[in-house]
XYZ file of N, CA and C in Angstrom:
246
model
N -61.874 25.147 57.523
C -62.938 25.913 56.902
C -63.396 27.001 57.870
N -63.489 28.017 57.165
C -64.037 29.030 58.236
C -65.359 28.947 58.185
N -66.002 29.550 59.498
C -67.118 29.307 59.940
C -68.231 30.202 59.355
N -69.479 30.197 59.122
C -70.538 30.917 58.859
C -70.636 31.894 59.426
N -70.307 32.081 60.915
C -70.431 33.273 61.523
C -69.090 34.586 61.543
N -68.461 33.995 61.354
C -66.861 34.439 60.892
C -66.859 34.918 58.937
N -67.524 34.466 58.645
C -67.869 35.090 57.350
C -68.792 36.236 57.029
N -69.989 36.157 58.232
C -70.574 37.063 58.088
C -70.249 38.338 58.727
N -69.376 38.042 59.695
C -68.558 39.263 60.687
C -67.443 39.909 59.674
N -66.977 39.362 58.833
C -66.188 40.056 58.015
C -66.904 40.463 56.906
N -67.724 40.033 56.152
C -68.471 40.270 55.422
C -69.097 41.550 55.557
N -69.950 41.864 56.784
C -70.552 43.157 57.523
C -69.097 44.021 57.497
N -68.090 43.578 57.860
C -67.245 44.823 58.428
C -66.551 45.408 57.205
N -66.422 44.343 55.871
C -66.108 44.935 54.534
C -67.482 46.155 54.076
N -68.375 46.109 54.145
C -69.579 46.712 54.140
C -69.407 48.415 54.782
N -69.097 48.059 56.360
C -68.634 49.231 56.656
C -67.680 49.911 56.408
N -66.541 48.905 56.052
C -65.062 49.672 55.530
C -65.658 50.940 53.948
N -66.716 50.388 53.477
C -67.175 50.935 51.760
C -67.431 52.611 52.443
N -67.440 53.170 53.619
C -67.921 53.976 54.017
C -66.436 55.439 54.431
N -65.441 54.485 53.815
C -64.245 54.994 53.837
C -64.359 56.291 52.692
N -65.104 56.082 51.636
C -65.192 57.347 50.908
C -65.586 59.040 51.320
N -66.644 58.535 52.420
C -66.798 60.141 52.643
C -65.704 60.889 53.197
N -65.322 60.596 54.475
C -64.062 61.141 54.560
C -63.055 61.446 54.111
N -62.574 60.585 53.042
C -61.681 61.247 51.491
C -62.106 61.890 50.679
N -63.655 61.896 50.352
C -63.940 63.222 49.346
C -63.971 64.611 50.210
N -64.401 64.472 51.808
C -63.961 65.626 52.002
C -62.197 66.067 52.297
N -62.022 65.554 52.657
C -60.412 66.427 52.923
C -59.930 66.189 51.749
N -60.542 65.826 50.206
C -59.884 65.562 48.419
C -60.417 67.324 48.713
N -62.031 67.635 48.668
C -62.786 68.788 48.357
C -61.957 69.834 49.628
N -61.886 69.765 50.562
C -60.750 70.658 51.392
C -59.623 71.367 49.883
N -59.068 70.491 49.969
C -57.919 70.313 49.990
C -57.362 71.344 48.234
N -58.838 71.271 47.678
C -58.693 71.870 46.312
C -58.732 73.537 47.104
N -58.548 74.043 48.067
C -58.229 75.405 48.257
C -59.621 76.457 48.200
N -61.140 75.209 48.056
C -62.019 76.128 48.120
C -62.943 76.315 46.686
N -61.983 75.599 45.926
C -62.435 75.822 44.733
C -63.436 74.814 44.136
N -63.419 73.765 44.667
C -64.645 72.612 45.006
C -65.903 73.359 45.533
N -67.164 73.442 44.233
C -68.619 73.749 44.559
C -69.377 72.725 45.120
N -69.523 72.537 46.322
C -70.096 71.176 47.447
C -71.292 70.745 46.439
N -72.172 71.919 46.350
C -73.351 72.159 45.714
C -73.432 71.804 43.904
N -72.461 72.305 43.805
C -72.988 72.728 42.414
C -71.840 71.593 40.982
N -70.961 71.217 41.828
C -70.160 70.196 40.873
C -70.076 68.774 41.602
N -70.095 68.108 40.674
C -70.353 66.519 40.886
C -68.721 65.863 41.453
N -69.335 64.631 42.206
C -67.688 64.224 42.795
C -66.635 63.548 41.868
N -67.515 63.249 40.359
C -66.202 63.004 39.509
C -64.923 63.785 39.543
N -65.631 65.543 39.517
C -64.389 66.422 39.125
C -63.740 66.396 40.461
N -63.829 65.744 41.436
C -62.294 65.450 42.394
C -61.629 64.315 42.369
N -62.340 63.814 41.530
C -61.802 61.906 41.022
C -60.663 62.435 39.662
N -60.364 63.471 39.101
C -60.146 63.477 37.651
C -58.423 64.349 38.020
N -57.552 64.333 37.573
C -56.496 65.461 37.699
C -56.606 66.882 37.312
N -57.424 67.417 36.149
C -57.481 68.888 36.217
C -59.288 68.752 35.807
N -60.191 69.225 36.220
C -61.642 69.842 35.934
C -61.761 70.555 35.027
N -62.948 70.929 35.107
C -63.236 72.390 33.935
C -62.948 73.214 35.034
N -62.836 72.900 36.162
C -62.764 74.784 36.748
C -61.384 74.346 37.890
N -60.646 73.498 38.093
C -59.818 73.303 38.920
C -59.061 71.996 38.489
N -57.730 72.028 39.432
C -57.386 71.097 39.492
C -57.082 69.902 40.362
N -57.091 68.560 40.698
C -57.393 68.305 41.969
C -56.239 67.649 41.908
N -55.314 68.067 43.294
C -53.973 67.548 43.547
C -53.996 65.908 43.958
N -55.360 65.707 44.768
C -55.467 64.535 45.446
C -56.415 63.570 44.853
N -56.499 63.841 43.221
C -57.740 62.904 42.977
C -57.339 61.127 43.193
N -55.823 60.857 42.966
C -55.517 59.743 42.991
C -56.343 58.994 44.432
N -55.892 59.454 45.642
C -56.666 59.364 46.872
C -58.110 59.111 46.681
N -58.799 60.025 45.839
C -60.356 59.422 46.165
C -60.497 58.277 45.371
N -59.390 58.458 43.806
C -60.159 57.395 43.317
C -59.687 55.717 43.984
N -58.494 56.207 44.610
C -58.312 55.254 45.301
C -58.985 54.054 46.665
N -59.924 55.550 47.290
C -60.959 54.990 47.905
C -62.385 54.646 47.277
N -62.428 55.032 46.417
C -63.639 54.549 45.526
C -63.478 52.935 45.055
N -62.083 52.911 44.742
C -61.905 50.931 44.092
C -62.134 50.345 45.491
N -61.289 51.094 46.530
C -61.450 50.218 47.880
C -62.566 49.941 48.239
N -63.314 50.772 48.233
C -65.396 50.549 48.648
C -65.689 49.788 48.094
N -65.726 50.151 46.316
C -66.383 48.887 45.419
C -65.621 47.200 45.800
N -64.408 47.188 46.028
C -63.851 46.120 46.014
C -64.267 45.598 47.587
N -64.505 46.046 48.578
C -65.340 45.835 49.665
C -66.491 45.154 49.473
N -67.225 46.049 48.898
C -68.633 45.905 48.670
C -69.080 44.099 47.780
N -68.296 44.305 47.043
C -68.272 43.188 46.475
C -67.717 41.579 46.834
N -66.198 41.999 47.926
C -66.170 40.955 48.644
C -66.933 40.122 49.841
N -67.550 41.468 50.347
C -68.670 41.454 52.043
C -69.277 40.760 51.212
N -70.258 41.228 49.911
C -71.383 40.811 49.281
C -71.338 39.466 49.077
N -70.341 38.496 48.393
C -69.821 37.411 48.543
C -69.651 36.670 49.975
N -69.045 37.047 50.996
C -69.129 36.529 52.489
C -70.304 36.420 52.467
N -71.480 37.482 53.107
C -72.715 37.594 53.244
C -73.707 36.554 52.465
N -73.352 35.936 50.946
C -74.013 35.051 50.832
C -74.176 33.972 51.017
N -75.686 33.224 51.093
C -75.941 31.985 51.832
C -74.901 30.889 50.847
């Protein structure tokens, strides 16, 4: 059986892994050539294959880090409980 404290050390570090998204939405938003409004369009349209105003070569990548976070988030969340 693994230990309480060994659950919560992985638990925390799934938590931090969920933090893997920012760094893929930026080099996803790079990567659209400029055409990504930081400001003014939401991070679905780099999650999607073509936008209303672009198309995003790399959406597979974010949405790929998006399941990874949630699926993090949800396993830590599980460790972490009593």
């Amino acid at each position: 059986m693994v230990s309480a404290v060994v659950r919560r050390q992985v638990g925390a570090g799934l938590w931090l892994l969920s933090a893997v998204t920012l760094p893929v939405e930026l080099v996803v938003g790079w990567l659209t050539g400029g055409r990504y409004d930081w400001l003014r369009q939401t991070i679905s349209e780099l999650g999607v294959a073509c936008g209303e105003t672009f198309c995003s070569s790399a959406h597979a990548w974010l949405n790929g880090a998006l399941v990874l976070a949630g699926s993090a988030l949800v396993v830590g969340t599980l460790l972490l409980a009593p």
